[in-house]
mmCIF file of C-alpha atoms in Angstrom:
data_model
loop_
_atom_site.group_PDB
_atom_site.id
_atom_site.type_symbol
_atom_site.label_atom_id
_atom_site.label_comp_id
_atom_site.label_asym_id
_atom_site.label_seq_id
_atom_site.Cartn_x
_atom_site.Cartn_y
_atom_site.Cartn_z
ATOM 1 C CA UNK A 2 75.341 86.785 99.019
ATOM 2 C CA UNK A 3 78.699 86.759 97.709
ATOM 3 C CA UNK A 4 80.437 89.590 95.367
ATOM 4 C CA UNK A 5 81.705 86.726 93.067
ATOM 5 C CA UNK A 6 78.764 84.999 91.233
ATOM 6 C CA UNK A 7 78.874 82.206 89.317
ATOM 7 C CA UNK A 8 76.388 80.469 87.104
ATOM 8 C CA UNK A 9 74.789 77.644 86.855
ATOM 9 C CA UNK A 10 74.663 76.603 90.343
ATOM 10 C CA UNK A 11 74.088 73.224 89.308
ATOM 11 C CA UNK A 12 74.990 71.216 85.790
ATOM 12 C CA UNK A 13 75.005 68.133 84.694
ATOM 13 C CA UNK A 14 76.253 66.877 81.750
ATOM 14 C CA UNK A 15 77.072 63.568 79.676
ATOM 15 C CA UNK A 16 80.862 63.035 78.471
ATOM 16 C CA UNK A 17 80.050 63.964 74.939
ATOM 17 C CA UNK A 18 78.404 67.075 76.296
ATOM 18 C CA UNK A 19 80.588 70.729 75.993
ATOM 19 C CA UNK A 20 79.276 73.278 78.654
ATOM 20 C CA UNK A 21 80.656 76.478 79.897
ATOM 21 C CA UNK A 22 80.735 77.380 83.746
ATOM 22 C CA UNK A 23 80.478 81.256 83.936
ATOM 23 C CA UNK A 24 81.847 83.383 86.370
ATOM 24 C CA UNK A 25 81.610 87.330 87.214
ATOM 25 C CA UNK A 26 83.217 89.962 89.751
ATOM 26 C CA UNK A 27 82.564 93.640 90.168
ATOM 27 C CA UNK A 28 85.103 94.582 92.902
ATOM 28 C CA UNK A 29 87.613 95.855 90.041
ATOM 29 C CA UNK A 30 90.041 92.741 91.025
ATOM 30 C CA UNK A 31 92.604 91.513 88.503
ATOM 31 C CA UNK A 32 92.962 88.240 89.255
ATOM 32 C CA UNK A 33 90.706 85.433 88.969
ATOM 33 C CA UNK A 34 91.034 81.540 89.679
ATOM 34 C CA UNK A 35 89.199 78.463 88.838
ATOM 35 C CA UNK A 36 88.944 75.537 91.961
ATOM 36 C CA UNK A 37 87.634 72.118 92.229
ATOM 37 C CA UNK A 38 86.858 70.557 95.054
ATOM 38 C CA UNK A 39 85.487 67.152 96.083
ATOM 39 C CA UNK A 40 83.387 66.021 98.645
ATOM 40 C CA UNK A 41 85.286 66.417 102.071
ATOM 41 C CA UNK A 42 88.114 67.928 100.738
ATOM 42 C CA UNK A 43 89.554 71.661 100.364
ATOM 43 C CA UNK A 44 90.186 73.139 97.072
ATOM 44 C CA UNK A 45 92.510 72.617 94.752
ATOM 45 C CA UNK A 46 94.018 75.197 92.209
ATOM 46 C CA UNK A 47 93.496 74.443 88.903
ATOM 47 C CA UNK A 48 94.100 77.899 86.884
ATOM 48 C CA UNK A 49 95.163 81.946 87.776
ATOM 49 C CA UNK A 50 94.514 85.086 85.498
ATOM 50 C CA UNK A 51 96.225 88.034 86.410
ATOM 51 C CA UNK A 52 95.281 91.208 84.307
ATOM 52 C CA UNK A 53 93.565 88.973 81.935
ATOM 53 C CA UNK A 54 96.819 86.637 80.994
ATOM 54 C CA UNK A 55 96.931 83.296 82.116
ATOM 55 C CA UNK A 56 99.459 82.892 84.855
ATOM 56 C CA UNK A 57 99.158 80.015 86.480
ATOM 57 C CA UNK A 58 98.013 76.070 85.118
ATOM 58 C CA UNK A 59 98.535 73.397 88.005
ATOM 59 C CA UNK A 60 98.751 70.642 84.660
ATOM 60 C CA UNK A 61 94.852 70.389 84.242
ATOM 61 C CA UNK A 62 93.743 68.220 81.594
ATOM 62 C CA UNK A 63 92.961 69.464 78.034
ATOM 63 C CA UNK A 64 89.349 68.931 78.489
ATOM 64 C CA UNK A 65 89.204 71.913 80.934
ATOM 65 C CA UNK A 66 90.037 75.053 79.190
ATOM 66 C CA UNK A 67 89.596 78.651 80.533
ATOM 67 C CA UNK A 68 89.425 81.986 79.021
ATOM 68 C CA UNK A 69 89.085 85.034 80.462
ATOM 69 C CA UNK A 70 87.374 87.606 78.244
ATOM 70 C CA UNK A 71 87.727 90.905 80.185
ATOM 71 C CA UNK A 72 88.926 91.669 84.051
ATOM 72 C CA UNK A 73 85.416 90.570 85.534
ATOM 73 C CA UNK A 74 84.704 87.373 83.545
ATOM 74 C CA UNK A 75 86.144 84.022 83.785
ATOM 75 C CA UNK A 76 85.061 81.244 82.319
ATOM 76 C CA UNK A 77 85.956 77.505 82.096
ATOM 77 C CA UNK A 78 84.466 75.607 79.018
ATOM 78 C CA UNK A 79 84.302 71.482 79.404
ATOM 79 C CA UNK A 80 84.587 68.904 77.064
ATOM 80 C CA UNK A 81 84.720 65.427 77.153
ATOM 81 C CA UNK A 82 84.763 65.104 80.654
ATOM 82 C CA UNK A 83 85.028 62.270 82.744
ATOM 83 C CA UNK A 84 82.737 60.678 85.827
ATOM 84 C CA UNK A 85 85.557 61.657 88.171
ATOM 85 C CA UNK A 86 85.260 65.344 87.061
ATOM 86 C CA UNK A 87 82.325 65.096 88.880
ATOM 87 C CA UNK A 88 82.999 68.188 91.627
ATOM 88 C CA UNK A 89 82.023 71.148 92.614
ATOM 89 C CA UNK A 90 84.201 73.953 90.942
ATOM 90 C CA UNK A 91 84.819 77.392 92.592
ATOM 91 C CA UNK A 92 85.365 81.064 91.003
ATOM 92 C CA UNK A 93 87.403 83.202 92.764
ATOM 93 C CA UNK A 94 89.031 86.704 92.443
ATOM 94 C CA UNK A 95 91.793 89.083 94.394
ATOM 95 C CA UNK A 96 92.980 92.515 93.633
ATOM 96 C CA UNK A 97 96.001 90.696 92.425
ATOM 97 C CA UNK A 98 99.544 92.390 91.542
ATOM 98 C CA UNK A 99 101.238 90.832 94.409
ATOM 99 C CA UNK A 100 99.041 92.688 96.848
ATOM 100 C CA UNK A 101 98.776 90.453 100.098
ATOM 101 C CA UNK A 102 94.881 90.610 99.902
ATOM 102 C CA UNK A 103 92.187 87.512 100.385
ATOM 103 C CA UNK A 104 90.505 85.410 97.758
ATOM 104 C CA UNK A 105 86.909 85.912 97.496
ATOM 105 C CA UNK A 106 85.023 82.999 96.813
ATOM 106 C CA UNK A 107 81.615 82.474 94.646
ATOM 107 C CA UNK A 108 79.487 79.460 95.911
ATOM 108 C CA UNK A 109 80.882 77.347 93.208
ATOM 109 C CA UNK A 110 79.032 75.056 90.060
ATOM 110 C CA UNK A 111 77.897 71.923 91.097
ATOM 111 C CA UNK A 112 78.646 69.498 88.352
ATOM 112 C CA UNK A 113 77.862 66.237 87.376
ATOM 113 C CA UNK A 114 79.742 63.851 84.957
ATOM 114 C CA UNK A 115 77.102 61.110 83.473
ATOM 115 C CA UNK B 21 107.183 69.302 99.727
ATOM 116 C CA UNK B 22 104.689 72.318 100.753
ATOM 117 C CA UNK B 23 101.852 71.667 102.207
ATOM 118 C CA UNK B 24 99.513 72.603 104.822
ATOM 119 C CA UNK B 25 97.624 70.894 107.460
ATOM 120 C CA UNK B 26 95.545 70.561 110.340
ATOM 121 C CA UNK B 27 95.949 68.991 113.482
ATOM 122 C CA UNK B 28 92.184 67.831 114.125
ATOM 123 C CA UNK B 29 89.904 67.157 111.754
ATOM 124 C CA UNK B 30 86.818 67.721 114.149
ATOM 125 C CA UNK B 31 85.545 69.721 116.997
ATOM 126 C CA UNK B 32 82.479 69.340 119.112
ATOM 127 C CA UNK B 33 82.117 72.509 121.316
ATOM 128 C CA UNK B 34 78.552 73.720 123.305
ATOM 129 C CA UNK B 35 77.297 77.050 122.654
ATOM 130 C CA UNK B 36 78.728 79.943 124.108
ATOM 131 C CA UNK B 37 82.170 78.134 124.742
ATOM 132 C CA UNK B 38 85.680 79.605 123.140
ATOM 133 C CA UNK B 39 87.130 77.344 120.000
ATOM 134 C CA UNK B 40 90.710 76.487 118.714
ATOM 135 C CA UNK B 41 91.275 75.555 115.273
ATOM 136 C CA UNK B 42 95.150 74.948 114.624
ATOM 137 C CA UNK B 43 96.696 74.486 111.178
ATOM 138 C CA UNK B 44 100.269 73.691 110.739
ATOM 139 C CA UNK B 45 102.174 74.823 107.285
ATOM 140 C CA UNK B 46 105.679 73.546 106.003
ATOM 141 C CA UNK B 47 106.789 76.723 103.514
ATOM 142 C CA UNK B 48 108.995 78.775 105.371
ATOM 143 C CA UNK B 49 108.533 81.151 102.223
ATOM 144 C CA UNK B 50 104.789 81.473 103.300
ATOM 145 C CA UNK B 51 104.297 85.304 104.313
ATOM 146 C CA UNK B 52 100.070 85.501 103.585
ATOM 147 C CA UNK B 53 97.876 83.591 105.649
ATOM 148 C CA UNK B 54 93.736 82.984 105.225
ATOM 149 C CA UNK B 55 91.319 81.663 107.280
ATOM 150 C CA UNK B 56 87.952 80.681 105.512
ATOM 151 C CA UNK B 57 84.659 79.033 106.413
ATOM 152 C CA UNK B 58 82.822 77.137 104.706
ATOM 153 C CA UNK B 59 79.217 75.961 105.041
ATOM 154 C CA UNK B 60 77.252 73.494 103.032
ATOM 155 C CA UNK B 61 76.353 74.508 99.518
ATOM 156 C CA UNK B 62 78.654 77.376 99.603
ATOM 157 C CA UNK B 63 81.576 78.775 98.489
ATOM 158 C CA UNK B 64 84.688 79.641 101.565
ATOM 159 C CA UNK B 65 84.093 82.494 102.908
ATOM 160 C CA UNK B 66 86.823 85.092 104.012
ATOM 161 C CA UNK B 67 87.197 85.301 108.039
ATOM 162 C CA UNK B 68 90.461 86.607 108.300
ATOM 163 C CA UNK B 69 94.144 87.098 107.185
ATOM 164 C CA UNK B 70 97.532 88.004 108.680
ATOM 165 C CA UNK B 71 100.763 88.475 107.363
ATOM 166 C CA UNK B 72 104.007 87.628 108.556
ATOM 167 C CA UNK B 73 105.023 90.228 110.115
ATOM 168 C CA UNK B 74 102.700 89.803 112.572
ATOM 169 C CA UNK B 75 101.861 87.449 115.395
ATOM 170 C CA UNK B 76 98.428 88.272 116.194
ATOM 171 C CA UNK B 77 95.692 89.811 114.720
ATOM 172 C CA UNK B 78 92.055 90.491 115.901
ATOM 173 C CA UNK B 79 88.499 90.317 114.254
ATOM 174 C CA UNK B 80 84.832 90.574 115.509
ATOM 175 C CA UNK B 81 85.079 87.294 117.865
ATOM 176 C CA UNK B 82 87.979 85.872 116.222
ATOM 177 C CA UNK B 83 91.547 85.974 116.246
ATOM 178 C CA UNK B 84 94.359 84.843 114.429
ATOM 179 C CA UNK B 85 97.590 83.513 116.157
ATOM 180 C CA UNK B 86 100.816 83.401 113.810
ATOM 181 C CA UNK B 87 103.651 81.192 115.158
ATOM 182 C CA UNK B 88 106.894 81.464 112.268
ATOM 183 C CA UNK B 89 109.158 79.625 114.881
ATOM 184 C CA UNK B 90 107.228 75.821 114.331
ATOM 185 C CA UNK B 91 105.407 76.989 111.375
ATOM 186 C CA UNK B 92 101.921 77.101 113.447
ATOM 187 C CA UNK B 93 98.472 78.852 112.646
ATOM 188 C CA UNK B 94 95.425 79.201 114.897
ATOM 189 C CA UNK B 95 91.772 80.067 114.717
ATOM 190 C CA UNK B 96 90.122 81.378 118.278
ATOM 191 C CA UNK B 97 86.352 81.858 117.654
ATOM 192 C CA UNK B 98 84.743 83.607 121.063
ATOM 193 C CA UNK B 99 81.475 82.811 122.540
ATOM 194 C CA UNK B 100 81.081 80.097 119.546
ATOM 195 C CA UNK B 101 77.476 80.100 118.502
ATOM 196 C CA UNK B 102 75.378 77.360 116.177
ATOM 197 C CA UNK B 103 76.137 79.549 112.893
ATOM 198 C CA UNK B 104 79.445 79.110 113.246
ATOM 199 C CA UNK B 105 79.140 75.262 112.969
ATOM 200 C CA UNK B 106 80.856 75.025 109.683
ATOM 201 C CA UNK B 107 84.046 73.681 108.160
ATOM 202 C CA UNK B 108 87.112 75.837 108.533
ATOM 203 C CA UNK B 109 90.012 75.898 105.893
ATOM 204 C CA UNK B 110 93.360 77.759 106.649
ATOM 205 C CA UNK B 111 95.504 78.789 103.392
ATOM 206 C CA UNK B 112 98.880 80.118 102.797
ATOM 207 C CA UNK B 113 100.578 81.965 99.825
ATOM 208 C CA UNK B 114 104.050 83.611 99.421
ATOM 209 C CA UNK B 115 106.899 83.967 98.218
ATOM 210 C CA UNK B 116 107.263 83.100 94.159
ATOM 211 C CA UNK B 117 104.476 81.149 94.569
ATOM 212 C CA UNK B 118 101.711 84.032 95.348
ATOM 213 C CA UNK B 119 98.351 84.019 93.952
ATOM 214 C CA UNK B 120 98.669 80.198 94.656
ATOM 215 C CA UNK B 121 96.495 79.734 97.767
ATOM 216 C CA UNK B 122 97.312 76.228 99.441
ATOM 217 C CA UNK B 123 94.526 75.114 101.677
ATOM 218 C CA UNK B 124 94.832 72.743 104.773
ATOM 219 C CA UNK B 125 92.494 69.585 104.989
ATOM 220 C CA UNK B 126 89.686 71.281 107.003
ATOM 221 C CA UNK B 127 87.931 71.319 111.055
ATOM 222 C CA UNK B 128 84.657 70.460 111.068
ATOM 223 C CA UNK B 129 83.664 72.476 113.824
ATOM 224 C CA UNK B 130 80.320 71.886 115.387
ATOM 225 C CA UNK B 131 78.721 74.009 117.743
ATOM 226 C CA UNK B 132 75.721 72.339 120.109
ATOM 227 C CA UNK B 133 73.179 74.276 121.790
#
């Protein structure tokens, strides 16, 4: 089992559809990150929080757009996504503040564009 | 441009034998480095780390060479066993750019009995 838990483990969803992908640490980190990753490939970056401010956006589309509501929830609400959205999207946190300390992972949402 | 990336994209080892997994990385500015695993239907999952001040570093079975002279990264599993068939990622952050982790393409190790 993994410290960082994320729910639902699996969604699908139509294009029309708006969903939120939940995600929750207890470790007292201060930074959080949202992945994606397809099928044979590593992850990819898509947003950082540090101490609840968003820090980092790697140009994401609109349609993806996180919030972070206190220093152990992230979330990423979707809307109007497309079929190639279609990955599976991984929560992450680190103590953060510069501190040279791993990412911990959560085993990720496995969504589903229709 | 930075990137980072692995020399073999499989490996095929028998049980009980020693593994390599080398990762090459192009950001001199690169000071944190990650090794993860990943298995199906999960999430990567923290092996081990070094920093760059270091050349080696040693784990339960594994351990992590650091080359900063070609910009080189390896992965030495001991004694590999089935469980650790899997598909290993290294990452590397520094510089301005910390807190964004940049993950090579992936081994696919696979471990027979």
């Amino acid at each position: 089992d993994t410290e960082v838990t994320q729910t639902p483990k699996h969604l699908v969803m139509g294009m029309t559809n708006k969903k939120s992908l939940k995600c929750e640490q207890h470790m007292g980190h201060r930074a959080m990150y949202w992945y994606k990753q397809k099928a044979k490939k590593p992850p990819e970056l898509m947003f950082v929080y540090s101490y609840e401010k968003l820090s980092i956006n790697e140009s994401v589309p609109s349609r993806f757009s996180p919030e972070c509501p206190n220093s152990s929830l992230l979330n990423l609400h979707l809307h109007a996504l497309q079929p190639e959205d279609s990955a599976l999207y991984l929560c992450a946190s680190s103590q953060g503040g510069g501190v040279r300390q791993p990412q911990h992972f959560g085993d990720g949402t496995r969504l589903s564009i229709l | 441009g930075e990137s980072v990336g692995l020399h073999l994209p499989t490996l095929s080892v028998q049980e009980g034998d020693n593994s390599i997994i080398n990762c090459a990385y192009s950001n001199s500015a690169s000071d944190y480095f990650i090794w993860y695993k990943q298995e199906s239907g999960k999430g990567p999952q923290f092996i081990i780390d070094i920093r760059s001040n270091m050349d080696k570093r040693q784990g339960q079975r594994v351990t992590v060479l650091l080359n900063k002279t070609v910009k080189h990264l390896s992965l030495q599993i001991a004694a590999t066993q089935p469980g650790d068939s899997a598909v290993y990622f290294c990452a590397e952050t520094g510089g301005t750019s910390y807190g964004k982790l940049t993950f090579g393409q992936g081994t696919i190790l696979t471990v027979h009995p």
